[in-house]
PDB file of C-alpha atoms in Angstrom:
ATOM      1  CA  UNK A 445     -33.093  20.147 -66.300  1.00 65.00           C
ATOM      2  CA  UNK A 446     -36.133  18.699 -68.101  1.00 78.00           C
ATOM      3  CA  UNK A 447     -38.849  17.350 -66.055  1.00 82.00           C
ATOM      4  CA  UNK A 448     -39.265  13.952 -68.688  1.00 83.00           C
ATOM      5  CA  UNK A 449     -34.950  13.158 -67.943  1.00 80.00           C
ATOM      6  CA  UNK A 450     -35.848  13.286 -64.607  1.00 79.00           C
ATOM      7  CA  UNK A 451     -38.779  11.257 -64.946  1.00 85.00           C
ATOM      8  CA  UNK A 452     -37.015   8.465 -67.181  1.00 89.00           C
ATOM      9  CA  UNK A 453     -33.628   8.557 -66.798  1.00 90.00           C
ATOM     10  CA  UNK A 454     -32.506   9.717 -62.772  1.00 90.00           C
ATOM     11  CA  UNK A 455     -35.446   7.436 -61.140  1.00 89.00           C
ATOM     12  CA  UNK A 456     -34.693   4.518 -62.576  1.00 92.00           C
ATOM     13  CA  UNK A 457     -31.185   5.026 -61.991  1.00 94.00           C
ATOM     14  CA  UNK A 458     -31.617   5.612 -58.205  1.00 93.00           C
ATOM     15  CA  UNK A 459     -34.225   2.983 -58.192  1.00 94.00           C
ATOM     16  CA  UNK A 460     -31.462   0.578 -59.401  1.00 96.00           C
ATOM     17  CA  UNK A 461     -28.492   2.136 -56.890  1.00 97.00           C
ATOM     18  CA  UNK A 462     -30.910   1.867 -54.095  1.00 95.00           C
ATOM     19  CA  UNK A 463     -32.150  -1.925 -54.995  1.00 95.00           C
ATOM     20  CA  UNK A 464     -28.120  -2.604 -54.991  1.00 96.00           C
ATOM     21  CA  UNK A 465     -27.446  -0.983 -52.188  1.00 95.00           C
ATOM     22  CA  UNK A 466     -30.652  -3.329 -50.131  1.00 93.00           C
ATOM     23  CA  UNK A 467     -29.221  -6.443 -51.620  1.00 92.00           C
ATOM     24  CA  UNK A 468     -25.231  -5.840 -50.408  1.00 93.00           C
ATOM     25  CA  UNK A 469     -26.285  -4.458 -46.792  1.00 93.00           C
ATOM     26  CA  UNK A 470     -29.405  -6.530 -45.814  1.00 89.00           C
ATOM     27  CA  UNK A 471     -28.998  -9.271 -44.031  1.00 85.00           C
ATOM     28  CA  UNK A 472     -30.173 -12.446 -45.045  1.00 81.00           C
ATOM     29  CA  UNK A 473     -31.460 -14.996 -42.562  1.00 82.00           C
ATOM     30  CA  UNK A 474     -34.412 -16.702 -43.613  1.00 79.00           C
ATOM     31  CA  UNK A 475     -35.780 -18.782 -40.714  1.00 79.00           C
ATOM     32  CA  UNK A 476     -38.670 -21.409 -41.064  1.00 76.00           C
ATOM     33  CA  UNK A 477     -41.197 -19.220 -39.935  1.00 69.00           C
ATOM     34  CA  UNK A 478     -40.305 -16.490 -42.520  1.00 71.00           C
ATOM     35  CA  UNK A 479     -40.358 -19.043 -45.533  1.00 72.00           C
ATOM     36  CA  UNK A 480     -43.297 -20.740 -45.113  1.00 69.00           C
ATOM     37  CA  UNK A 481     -46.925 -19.633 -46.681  1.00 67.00           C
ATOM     38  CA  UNK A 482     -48.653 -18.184 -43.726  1.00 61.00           C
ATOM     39  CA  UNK A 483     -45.968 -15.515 -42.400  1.00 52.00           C
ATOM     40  CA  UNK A 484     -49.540 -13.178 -42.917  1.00 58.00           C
ATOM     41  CA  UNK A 485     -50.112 -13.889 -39.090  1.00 55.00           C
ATOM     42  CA  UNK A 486     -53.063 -16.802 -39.798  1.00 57.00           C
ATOM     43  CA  UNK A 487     -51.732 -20.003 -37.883  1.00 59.00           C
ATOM     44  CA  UNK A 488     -52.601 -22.719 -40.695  1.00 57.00           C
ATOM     45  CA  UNK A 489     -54.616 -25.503 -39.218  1.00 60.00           C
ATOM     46  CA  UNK A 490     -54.085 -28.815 -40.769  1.00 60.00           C
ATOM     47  CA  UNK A 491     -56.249 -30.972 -42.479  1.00 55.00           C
ATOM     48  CA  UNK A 492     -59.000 -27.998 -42.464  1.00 59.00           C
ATOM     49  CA  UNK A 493     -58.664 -25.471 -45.592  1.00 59.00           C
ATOM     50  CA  UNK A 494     -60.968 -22.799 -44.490  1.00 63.00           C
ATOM     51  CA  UNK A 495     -60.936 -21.275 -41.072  1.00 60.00           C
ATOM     52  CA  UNK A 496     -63.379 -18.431 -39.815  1.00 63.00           C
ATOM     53  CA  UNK A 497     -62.479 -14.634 -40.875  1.00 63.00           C
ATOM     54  CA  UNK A 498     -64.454 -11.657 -39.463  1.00 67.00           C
ATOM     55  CA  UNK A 499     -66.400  -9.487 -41.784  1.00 73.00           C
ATOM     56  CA  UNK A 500     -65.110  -6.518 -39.425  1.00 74.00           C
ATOM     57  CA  UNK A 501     -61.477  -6.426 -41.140  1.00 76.00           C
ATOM     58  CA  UNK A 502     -62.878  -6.230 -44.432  1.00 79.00           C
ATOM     59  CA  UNK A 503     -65.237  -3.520 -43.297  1.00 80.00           C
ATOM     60  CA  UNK A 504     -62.616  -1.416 -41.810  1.00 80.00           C
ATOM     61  CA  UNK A 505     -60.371  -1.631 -45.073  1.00 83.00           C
ATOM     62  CA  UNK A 506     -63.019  -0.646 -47.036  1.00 84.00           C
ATOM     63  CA  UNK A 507     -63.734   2.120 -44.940  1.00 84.00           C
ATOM     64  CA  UNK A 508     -60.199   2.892 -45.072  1.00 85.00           C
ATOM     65  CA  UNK A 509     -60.261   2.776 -48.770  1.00 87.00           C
ATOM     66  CA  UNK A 510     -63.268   5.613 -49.110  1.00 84.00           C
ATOM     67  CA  UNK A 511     -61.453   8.004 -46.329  1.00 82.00           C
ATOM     68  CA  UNK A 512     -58.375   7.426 -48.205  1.00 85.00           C
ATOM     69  CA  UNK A 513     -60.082   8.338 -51.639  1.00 85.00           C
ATOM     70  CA  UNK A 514     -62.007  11.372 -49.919  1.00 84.00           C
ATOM     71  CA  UNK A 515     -57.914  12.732 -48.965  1.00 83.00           C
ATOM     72  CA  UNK A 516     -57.605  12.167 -52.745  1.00 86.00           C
ATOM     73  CA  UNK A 517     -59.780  14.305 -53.897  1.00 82.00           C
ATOM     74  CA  UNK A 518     -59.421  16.871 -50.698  1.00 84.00           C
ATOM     75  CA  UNK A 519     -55.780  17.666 -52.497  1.00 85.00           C
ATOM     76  CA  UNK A 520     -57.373  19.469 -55.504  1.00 85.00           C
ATOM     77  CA  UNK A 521     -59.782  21.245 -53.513  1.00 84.00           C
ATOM     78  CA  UNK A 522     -56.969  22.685 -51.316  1.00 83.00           C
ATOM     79  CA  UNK A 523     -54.525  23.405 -54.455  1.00 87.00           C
ATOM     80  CA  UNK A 524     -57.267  25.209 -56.299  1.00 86.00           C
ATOM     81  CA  UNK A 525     -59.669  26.805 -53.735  1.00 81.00           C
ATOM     82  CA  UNK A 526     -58.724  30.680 -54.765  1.00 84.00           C
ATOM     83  CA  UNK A 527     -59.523  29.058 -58.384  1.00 88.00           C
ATOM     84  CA  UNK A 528     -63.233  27.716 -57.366  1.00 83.00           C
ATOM     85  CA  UNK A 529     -64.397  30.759 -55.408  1.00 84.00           C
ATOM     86  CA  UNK A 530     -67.038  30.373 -53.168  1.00 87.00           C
ATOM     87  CA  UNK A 531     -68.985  27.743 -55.398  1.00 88.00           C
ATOM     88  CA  UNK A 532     -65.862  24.756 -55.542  1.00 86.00           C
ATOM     89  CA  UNK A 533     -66.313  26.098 -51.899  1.00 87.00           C
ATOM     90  CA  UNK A 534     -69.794  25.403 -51.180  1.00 91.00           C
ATOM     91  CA  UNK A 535     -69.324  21.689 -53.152  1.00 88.00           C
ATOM     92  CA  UNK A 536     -66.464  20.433 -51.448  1.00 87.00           C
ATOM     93  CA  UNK A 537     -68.364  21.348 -48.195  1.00 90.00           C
ATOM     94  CA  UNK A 538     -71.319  19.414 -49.223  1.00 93.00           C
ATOM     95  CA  UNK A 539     -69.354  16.344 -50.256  1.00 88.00           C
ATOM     96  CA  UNK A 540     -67.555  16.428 -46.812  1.00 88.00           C
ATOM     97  CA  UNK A 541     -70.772  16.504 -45.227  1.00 92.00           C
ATOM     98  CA  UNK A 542     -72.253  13.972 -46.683  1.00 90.00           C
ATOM     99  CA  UNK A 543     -69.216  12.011 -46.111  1.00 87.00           C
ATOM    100  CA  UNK A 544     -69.009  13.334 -42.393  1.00 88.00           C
ATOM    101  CA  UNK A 545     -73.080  11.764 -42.047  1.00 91.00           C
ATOM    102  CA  UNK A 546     -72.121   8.582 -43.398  1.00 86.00           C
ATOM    103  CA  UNK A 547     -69.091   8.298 -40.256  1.00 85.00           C
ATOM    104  CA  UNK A 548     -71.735   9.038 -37.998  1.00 89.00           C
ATOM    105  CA  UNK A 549     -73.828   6.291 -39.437  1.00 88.00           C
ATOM    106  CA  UNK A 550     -71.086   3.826 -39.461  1.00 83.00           C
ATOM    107  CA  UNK A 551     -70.187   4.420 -36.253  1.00 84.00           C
ATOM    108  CA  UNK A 552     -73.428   4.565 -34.564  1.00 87.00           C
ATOM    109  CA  UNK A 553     -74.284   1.102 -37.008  1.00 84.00           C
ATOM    110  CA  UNK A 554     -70.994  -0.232 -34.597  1.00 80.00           C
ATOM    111  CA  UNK A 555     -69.140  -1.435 -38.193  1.00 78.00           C
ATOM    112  CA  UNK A 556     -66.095  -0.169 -36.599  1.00 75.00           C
ATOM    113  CA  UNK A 557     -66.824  -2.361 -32.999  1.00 75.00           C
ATOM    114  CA  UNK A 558     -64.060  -5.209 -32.591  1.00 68.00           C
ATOM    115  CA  UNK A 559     -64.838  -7.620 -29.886  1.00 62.00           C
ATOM    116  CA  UNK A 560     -65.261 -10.811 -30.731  1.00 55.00           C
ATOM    117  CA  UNK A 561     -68.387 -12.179 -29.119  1.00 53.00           C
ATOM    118  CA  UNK A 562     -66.252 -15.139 -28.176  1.00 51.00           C
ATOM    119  CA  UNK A 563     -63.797 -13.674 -26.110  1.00 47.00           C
ATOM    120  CA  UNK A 564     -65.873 -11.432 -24.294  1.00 45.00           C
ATOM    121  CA  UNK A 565     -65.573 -11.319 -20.720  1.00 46.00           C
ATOM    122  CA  UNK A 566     -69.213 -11.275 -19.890  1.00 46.00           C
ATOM    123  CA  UNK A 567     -69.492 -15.014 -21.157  1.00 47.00           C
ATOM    124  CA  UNK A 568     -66.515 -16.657 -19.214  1.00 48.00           C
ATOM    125  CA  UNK A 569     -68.235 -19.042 -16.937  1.00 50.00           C
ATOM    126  CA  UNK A 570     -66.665 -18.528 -13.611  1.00 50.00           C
ATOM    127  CA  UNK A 571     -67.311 -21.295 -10.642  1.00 52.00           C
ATOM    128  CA  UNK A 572     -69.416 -20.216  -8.224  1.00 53.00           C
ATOM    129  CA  UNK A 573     -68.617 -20.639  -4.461  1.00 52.00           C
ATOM    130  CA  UNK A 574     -71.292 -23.385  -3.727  1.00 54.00           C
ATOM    131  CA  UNK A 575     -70.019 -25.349  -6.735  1.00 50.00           C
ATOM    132  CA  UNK A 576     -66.480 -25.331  -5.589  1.00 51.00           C
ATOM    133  CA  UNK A 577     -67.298 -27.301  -2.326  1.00 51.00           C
TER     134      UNK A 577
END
């Protein structure tokens, strides 16, 4: 069987059988929680439009995004490393190097730290004995 009838023809046609199949078994209960505009997890605070975000999410996903990339382009290394001899060798161990110093950095920089300075149990006032008397 060609590769291209495969590619055009059978996926879609699953695609389709499985789509069907979701909308006859699923079960539909939509409750107000799951209809409204914040079902993200971010309570929506009314009468204030912006509410405080930490930098340290979008951090982490953009570290997630360059680790996921450097998988990416471990997967041709791996596939073709009797092609590359020892040079393809030598280059992919340099690039995960360099990408190995960078971790370090980031995680001696403490980008990857998430306690929010807030909640931090070294700043909950506690009452002292003399002040409870």
């Amino acid at each position: 069987m060609n590769s291209l009838l495969i590619l055009f023809i059978f996926v879609p046609i699953l695609v389709l059988i499985l789509l069907a199949l979701n909308l006859i078994f699923a079960v539909h209960r939509p409750d107000s929680e799951k209809v409204t505009a914040y079902e993200c997890g971010f309570s929506p605070i009314y009468g204030q439009t912006r509410s405080p975000f930490y930098i340290q999410f979008y951090n982490v996903a953009m570290l997630f995004l360059v680790f996921d990339l450097e998988i990416l382009l471990l997967f041709p290394v791996a596939v073709t490393l009797y092609q590359v001899s020892s040079y393809g060798f030598w280059i992919a161990m340099i690039f995960f190097g360099v990408l190995t110093i960078g971790f370090v950095y980031e995680i001696g920089s403490g980008i990857l730290k998430f306690t929010d300075q807030r909640s931090s149990l070294s700043q909950i006032e506690r009452p002292s004995s003399s002040s409870v008397l």
